[in-house]
Short mmCIF file of C-alpha atoms in Angstrom, two decimals:
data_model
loop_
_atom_site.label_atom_id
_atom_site.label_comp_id
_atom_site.label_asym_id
_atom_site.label_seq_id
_atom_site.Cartn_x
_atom_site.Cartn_y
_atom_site.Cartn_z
CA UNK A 1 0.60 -27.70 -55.02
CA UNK A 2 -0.95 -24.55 -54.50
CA UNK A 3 2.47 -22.46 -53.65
CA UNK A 4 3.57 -24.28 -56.45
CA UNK A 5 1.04 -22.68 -58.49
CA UNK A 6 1.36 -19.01 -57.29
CA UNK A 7 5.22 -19.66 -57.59
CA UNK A 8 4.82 -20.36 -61.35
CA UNK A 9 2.43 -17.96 -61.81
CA UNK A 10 4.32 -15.19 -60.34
CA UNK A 11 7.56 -16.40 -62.44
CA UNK A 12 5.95 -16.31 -65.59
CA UNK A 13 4.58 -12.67 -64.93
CA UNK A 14 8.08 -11.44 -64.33
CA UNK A 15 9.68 -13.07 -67.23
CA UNK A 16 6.83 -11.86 -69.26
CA UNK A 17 7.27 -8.25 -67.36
CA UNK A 18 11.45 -8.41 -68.41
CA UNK A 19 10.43 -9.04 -71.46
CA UNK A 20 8.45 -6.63 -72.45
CA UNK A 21 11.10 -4.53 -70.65
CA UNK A 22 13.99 -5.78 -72.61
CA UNK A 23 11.80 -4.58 -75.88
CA UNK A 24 11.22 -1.22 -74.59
CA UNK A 25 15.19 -0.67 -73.62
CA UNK A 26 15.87 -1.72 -77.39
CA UNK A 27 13.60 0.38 -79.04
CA UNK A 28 15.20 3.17 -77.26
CA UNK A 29 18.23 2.49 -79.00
CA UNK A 30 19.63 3.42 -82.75
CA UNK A 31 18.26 0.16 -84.56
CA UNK A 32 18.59 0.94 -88.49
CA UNK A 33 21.41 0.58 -90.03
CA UNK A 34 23.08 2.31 -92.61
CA UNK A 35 21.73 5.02 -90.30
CA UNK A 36 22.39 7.69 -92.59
CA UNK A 37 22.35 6.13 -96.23
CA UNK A 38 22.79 9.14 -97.95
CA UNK A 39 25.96 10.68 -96.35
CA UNK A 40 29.09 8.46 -98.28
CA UNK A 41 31.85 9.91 -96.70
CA UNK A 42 31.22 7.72 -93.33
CA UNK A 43 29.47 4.71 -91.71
CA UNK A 44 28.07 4.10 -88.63
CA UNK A 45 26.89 1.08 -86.59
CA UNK A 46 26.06 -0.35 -83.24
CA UNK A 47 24.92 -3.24 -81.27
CA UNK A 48 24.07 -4.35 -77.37
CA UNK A 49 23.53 -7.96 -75.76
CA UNK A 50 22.91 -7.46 -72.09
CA UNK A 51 24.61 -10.31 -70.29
CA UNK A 52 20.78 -10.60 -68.25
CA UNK A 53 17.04 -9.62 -69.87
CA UNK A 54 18.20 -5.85 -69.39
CA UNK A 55 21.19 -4.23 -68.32
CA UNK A 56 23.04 -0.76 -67.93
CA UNK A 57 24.59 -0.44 -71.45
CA UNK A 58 23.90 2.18 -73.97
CA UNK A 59 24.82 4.16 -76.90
CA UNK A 60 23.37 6.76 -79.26
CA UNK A 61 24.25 9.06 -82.19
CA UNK A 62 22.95 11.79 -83.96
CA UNK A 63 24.31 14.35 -86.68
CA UNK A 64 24.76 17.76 -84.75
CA UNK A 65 24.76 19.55 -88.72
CA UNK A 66 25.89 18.72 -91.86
CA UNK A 67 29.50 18.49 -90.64
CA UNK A 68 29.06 16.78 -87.26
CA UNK A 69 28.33 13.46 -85.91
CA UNK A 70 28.00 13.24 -82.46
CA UNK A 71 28.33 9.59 -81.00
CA UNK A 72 28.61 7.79 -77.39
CA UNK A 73 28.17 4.69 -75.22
CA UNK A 74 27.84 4.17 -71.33
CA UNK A 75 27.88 1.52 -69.20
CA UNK A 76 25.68 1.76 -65.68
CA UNK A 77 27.78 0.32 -62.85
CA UNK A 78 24.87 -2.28 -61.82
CA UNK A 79 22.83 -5.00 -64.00
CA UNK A 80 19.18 -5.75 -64.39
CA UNK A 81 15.94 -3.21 -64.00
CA UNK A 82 17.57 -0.60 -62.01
CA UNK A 83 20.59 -0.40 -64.35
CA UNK A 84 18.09 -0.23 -67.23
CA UNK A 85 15.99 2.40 -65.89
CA UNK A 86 18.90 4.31 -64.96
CA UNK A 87 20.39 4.37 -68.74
CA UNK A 88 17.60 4.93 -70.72
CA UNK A 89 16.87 8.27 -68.10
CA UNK A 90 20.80 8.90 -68.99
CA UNK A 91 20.57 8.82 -72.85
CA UNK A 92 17.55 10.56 -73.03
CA UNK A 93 19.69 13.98 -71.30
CA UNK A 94 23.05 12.90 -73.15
CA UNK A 95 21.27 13.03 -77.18
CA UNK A 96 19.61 16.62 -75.20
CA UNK A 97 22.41 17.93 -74.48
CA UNK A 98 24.24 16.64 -77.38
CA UNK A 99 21.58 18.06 -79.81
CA UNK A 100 22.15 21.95 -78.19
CA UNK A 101 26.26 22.09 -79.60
CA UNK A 102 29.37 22.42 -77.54
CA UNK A 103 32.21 20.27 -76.95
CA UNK A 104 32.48 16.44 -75.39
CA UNK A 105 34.04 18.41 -71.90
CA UNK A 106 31.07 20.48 -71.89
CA UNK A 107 28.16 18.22 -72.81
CA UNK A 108 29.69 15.43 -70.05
CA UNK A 109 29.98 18.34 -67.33
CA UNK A 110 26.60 19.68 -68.02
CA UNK A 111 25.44 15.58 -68.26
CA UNK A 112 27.09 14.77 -65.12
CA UNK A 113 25.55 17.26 -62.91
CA UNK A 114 22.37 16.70 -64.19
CA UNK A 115 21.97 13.33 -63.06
CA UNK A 116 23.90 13.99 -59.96
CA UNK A 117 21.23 16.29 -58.88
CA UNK A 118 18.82 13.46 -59.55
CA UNK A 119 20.80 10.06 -58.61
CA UNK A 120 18.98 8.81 -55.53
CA UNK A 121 20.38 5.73 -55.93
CA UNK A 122 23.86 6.30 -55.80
CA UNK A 123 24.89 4.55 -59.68
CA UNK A 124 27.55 5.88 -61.35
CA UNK A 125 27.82 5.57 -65.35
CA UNK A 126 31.01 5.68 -67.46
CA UNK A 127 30.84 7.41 -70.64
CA UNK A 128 32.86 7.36 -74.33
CA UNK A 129 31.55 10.93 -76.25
CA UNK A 130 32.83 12.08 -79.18
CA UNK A 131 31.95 14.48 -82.15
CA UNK A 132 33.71 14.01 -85.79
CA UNK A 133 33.99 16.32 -87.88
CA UNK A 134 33.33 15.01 -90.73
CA UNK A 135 35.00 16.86 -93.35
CA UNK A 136 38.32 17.02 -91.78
CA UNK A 137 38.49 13.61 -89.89
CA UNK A 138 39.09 15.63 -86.78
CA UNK A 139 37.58 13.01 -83.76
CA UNK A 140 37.36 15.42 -80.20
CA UNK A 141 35.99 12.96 -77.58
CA UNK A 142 35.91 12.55 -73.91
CA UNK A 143 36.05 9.61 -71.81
CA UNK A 144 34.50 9.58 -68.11
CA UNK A 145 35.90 6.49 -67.32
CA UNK A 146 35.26 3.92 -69.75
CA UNK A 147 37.20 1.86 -71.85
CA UNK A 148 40.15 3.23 -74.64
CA UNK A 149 39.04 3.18 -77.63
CA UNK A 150 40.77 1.15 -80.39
CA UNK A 151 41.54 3.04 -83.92
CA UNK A 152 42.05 0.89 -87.33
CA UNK A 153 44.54 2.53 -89.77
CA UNK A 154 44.23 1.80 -92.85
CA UNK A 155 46.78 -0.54 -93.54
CA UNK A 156 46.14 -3.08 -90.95
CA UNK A 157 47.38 -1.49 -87.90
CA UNK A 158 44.95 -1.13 -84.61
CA UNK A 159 46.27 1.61 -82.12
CA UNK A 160 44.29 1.65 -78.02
CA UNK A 161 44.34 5.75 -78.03
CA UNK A 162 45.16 5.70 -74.34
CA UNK A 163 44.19 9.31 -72.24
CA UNK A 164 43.94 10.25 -69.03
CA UNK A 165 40.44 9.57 -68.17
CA UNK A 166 37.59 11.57 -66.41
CA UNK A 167 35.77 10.86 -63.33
CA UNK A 168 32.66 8.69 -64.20
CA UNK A 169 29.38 10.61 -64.22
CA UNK A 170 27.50 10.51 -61.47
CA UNK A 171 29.97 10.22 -58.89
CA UNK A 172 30.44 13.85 -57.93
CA UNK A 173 28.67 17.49 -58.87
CA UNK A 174 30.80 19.98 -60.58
CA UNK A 175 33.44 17.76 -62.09
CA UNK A 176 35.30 19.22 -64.95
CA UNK A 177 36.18 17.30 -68.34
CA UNK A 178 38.54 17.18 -70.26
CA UNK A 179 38.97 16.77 -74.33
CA UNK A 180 40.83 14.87 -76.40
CA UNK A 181 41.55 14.22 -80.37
CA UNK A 182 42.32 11.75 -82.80
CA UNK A 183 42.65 12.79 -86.40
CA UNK A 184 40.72 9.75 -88.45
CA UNK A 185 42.10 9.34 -91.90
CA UNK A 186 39.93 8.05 -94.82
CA UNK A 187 39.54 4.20 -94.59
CA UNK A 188 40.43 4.31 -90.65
CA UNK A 189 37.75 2.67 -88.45
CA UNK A 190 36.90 3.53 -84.40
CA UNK A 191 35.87 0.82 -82.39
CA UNK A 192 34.00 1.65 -78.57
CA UNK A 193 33.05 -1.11 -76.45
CA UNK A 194 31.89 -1.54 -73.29
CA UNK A 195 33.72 -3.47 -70.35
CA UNK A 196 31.79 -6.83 -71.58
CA UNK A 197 34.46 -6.89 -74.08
CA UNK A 198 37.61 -7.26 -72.43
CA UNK A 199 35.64 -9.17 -69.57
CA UNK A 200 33.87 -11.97 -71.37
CA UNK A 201 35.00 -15.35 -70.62
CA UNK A 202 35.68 -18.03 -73.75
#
């Protein structure tokens, strides 16, 4: 009776412990949507369901200037606290980075060795960046392994805009990126996922 006790006890700390945990990781996400209510010419939105109380993936946005939106998502090749930890530490240097200008190539390259020089536990993270510009349509991304990303035309078609990808971050120091560009018509819609997506299970 009395292991039974402690065994209860304990359980209920560390559901109440993931718990809190699981608030924290959301509250370091984007969470209000329309995000930017007075720019018409776009629309932004995002959502995560860890398949446990936390998990590795992310995403984030942020308008570089008046012309620019910056957006990305990541997905921590592990589950649970670590992967948790790991991404928030991740996003926090990707918006960073993001926030001082340059290309997708060159924020991933400068992201990637970053946490290289500070990955002790040997997790790797693939990455979707891109920046729009807003007032041409002009989409220049980068992908570090992670899923294609699917384009709606306007019309009713949906196009996977295959590339060659990247090497995930983390994985190795000095790795050079590579971008890429779709041109986004008015009406057209980008969809980025994570590999819960294509993996879940009806």
């Amino acid at each position: 009776i009395d292991n039974l006790t402690a065994f209860t006890a304990e359980k209920e700390r560390i559901g109440t412990e993931l718990s809190f945990a699981r608030k924290i990781q959301a509250s370091s996400l984007p969470s209000i949507f329309p995000a930017f209510p007075d720019r018409p010419e776009f629309d932004i939105y995002a959502s995560m369901t860890p398949a446990r109380d936390v998990g590795g993936d992310f995403y984030g946005f942020r308008l570089i200037d008046d012309d620019h939106l910056a957006m990305w998502i990541g997905d921590v090749s592990d589950k649970g606290v670590p992967a948790a930890l790991f991404m928030m530490s991740a996003n926090i240097v990707i918006n960073n980075r993001t926030s001082m200008g340059g290309t997708p190539a060159e924020i991933m390259a400068f992201v990637n060795d970053n946490i290289c020089e500070h990955n002790e536990t040997d997790l790797f993270i693939t990455i979707w960046h891109g920046i729009l510009e807003i007032s041409t349509g002009r989409l220049t991304f980068v992908n570090a392994g992670h899923e294609e990303p699917a384009v709606y035309h306007k019309g009713g078609s949906f196009e996977l805009f295959k590339t060659r990808h990247n090497i995930a971050v983390g994985i190795m120091p000095g790795a050079e990126y590579r971008d890429y560009e779709i041109m986004m018509g008015k009406g057209d819609k980008l969809f980025i996922y994570t590999d819960g997506v294509p993996e879940a299970k009806i």
